CSV table of C-alpha atoms in Angstrom, one decimal:
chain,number,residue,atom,x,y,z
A,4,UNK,CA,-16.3,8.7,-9.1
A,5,UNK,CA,-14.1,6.4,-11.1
A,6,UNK,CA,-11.2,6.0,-9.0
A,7,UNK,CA,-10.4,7.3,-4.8
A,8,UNK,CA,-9.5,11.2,-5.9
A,9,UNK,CA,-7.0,13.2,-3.3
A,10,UNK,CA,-6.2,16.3,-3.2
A,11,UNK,CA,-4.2,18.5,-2.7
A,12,UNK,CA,-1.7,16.2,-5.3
A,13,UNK,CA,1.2,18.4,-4.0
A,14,UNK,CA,1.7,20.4,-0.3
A,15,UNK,CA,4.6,22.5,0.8
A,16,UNK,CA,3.9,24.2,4.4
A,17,UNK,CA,6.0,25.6,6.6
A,18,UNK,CA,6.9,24.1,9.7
A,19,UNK,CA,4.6,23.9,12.4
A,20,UNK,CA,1.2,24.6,10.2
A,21,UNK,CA,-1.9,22.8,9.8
A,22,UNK,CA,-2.8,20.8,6.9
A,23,UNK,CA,-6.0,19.1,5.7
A,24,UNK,CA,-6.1,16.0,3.0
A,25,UNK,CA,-8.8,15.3,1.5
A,26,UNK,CA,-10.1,12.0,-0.3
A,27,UNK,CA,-13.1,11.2,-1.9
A,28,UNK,CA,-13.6,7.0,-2.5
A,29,UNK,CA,-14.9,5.3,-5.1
A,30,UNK,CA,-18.4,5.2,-4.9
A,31,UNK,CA,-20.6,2.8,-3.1
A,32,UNK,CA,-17.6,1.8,-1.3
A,33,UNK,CA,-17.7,1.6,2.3
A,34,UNK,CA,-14.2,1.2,3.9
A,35,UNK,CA,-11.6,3.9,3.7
A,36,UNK,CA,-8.3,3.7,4.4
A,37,UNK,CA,-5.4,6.1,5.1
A,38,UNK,CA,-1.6,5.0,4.5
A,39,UNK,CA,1.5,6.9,4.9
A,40,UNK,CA,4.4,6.2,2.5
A,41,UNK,CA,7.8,7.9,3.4
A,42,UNK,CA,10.3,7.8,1.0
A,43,UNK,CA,11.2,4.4,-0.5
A,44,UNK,CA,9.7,2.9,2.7
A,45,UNK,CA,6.9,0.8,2.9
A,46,UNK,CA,3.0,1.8,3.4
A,47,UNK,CA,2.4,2.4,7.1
A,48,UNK,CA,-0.9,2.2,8.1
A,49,UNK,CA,-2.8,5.2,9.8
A,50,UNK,CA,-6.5,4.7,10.1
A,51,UNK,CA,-9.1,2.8,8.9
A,52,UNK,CA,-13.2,3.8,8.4
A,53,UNK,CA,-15.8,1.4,8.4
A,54,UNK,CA,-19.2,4.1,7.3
A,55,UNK,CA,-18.6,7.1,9.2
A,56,UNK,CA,-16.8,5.3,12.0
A,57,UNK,CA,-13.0,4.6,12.8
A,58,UNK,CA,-12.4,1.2,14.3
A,59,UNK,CA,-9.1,1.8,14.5
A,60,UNK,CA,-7.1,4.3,15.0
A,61,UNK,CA,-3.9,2.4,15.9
A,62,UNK,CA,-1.4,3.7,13.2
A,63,UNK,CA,-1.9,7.6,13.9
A,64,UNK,CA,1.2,8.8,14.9
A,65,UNK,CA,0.7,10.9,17.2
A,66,UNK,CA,-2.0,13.2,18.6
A,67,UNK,CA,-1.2,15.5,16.3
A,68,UNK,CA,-3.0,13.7,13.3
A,69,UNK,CA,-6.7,13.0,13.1
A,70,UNK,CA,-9.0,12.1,10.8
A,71,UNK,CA,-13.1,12.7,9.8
A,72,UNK,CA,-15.0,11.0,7.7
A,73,UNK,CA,-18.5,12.2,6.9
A,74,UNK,CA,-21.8,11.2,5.2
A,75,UNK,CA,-20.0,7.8,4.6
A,76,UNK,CA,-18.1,9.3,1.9
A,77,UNK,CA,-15.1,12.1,1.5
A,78,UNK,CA,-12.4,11.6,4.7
A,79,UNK,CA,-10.0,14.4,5.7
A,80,UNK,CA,-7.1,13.6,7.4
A,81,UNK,CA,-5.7,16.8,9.5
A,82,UNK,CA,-2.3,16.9,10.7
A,83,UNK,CA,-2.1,19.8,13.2
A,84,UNK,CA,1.6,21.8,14.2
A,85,UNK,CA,3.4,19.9,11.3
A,86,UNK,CA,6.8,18.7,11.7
A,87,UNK,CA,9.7,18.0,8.9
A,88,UNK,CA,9.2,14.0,9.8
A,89,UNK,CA,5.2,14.3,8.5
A,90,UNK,CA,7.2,14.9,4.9
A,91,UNK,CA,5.9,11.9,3.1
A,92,UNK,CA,3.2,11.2,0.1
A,93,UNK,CA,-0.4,10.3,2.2
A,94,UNK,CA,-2.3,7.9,0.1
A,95,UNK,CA,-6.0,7.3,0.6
A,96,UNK,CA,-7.4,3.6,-0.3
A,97,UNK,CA,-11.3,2.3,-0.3
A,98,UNK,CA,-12.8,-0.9,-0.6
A,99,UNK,CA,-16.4,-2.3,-0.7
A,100,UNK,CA,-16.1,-3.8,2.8
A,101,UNK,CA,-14.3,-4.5,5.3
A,102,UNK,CA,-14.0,-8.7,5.3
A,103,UNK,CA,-11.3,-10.8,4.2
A,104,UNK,CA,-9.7,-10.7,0.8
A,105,UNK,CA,-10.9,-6.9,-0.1
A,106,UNK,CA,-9.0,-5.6,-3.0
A,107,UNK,CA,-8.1,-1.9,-2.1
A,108,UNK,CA,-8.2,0.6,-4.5
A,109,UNK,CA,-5.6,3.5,-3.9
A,110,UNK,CA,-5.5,7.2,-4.8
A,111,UNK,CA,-2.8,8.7,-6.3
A,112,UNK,CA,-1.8,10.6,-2.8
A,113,UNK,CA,-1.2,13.5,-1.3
A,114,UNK,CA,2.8,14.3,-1.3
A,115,UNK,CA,3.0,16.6,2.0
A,116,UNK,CA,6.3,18.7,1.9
A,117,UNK,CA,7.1,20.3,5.7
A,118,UNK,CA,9.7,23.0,5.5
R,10,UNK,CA,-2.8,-7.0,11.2
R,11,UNK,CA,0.1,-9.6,10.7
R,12,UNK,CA,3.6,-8.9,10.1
R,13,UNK,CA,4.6,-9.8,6.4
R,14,UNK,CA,8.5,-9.9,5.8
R,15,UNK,CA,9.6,-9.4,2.0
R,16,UNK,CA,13.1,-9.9,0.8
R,17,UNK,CA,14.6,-8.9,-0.9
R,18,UNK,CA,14.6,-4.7,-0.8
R,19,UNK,CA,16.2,-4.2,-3.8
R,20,UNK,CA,16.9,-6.3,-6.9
R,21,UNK,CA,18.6,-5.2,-10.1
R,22,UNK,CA,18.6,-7.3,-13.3
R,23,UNK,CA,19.0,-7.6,-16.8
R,24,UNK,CA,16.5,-7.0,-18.8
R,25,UNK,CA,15.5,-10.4,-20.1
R,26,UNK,CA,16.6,-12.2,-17.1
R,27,UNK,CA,14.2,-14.0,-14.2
R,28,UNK,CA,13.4,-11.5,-10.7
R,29,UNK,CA,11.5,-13.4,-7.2
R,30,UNK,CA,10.3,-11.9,-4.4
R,31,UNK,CA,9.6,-13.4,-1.8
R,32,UNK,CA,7.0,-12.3,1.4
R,33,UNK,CA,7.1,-14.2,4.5
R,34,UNK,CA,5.3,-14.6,7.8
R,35,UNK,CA,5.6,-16.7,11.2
R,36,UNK,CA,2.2,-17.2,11.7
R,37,UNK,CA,-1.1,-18.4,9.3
R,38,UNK,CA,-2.1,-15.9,6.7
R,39,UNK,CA,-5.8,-15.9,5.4
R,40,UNK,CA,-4.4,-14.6,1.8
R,41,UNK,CA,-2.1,-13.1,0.4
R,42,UNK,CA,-2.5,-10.0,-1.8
R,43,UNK,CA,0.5,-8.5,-4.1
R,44,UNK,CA,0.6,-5.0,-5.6
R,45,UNK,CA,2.4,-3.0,-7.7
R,46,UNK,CA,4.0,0.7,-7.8
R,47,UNK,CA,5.2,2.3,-10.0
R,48,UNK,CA,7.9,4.9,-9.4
R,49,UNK,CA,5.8,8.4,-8.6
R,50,UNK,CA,2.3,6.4,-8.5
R,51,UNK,CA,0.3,4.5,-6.5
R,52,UNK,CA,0.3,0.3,-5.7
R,53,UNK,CA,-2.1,-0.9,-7.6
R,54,UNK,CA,-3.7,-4.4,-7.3
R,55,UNK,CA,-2.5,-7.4,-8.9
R,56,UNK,CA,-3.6,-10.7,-7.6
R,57,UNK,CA,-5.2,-12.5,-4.3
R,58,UNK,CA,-4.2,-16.1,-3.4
R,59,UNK,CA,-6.3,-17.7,-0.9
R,60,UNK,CA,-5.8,-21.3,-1.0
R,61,UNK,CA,-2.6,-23.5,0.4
R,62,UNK,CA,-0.6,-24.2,-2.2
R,63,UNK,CA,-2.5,-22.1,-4.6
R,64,UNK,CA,-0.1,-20.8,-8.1
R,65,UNK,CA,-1.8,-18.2,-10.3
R,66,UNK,CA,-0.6,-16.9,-13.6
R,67,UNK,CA,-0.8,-13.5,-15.3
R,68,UNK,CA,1.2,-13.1,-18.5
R,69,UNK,CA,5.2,-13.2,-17.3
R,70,UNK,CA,3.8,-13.1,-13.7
R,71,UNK,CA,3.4,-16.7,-11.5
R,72,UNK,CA,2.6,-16.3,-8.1
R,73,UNK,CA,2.8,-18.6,-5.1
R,74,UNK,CA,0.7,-19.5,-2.0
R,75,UNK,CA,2.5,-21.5,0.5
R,76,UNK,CA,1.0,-25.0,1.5
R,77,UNK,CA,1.5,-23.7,5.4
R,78,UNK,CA,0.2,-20.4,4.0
R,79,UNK,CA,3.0,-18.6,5.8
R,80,UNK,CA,4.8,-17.3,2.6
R,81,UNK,CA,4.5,-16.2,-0.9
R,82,UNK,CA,6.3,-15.2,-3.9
R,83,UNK,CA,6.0,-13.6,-7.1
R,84,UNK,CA,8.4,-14.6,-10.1
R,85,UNK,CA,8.3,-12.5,-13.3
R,86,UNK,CA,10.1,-14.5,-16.4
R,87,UNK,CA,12.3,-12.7,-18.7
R,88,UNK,CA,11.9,-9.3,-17.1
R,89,UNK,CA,11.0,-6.1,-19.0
R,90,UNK,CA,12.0,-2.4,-18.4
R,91,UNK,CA,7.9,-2.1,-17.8
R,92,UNK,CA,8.6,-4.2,-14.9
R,93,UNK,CA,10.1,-1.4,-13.2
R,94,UNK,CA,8.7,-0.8,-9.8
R,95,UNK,CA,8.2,-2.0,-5.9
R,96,UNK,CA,5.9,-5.2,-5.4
R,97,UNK,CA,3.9,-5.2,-2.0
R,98,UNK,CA,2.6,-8.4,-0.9
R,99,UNK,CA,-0.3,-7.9,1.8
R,100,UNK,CA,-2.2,-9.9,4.2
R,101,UNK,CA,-5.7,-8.8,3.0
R,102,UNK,CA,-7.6,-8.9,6.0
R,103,UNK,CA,-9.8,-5.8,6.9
R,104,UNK,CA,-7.0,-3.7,7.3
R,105,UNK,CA,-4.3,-4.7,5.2
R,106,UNK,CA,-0.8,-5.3,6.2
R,107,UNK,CA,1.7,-4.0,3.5
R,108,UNK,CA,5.5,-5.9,3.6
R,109,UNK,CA,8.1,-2.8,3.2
R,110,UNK,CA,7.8,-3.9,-0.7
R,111,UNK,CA,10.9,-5.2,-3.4
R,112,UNK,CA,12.0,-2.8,-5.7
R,113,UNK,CA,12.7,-4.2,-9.0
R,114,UNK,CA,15.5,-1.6,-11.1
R,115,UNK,CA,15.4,-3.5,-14.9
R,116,UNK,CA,19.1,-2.6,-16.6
R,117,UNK,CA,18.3,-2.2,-20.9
């Protein structure tokens, strides 16, 4: 597509739900990217997909979160039993590769509302 | 990824007058990469530096590579209210390392 798509744009769950974010990256690229944003913080880094596989999975959370990635394309990112601190906007980035100086493109993100 | 330290969090101007932010590091960075958000959307790219001592121009925009390569900064002259938003600088190494961001508030 044009741009990394992501949906849902909005969630609202209750407390102790599972939720599944999707994101679909720009075509032909190769590296995916998922970021966490909490409100008027920073981006904090999740996991990162070279292909189909995750390199690093450093910035998950907790084991709670996980993430797929299949056919080298769309990633999901499921957070399992959600708490009130998962509240946050999830955006999804890609880029062509995975060297130095890659320009990531975002997604307008998935803003995940736990109640 | 490398730790990149911005300051500062929050600057309010006047619209017309200068803004800097600056992104800092204590170790080497291979580039430095700044984005921009907009309030409710996404950061969106701006510019790469790569070389020591590098200075790049866009429009209003001038940005900075250190000659260590340990800090950056973006100045914006004669700010606008379409300035509004949080500049990121990043290390842009295979997975980039986002600084916590300036937020720029631009008084009419």
């Amino acid at each position: 597509g044009a741009g990394v798509s992501q949906s849902p744009s909005n969630k609202v769950t209750e407390k102790g739900k599972d939720v599944e974010l999707r994101c679909d990256p720009i075509s032909g690229h190769t590296a995916l990217y998922w970021y966490r944003q909490s409100l008027g913080q920073g981006l904090e880094f999740l996991i990162y997909f070279q292909g189909n596989s995750a390199p690093d999975k450093s910035g998950l959370p907790s084991d709670r979160f996980s993430a797929e990635r299949t056919g080298g394309s769309v990633s999901t990112l499921t957070i399992q039993r959600t708490q009130q601190e998962d509240s946050a906007v999830y955006l999804c980035a890609s880029s062509l590769g995975s060297s130095f100086g890659n320009t990531i493109y975002f997604g307008e993100g998935s803003w995940l509302t736990v109640v | 990824g490398q730790q990149v330290m911005q300051i500062p969090q929050y600057q309010h101007v006047q619209e017309g007058e200068d803004f800097t932010t600056y992104c800092n590091s204590s170790t080497t960075l291979s580039n430095i990469q700044w984005y921009k958000q907009r309030p409710g959307g996404h950061p969106v790219f701006l510019i790469q530096l790569v070389k020591s001592g590098e200075v790049k121009k866009q429009k209003r925009l001038t940005f900075q590579f250190g000659e260590a390569k340990k800090n950056s900064s973006l100045h914006i002259t004669a700010t606008q209210t379409t300035d509004v938003g949080t500049y990121f600088c990043a290390e842009g190494s295979y997975i980039p390392t986002f600084g916590r961001g300036t937020s720029l508030i631009v008084h009419p």
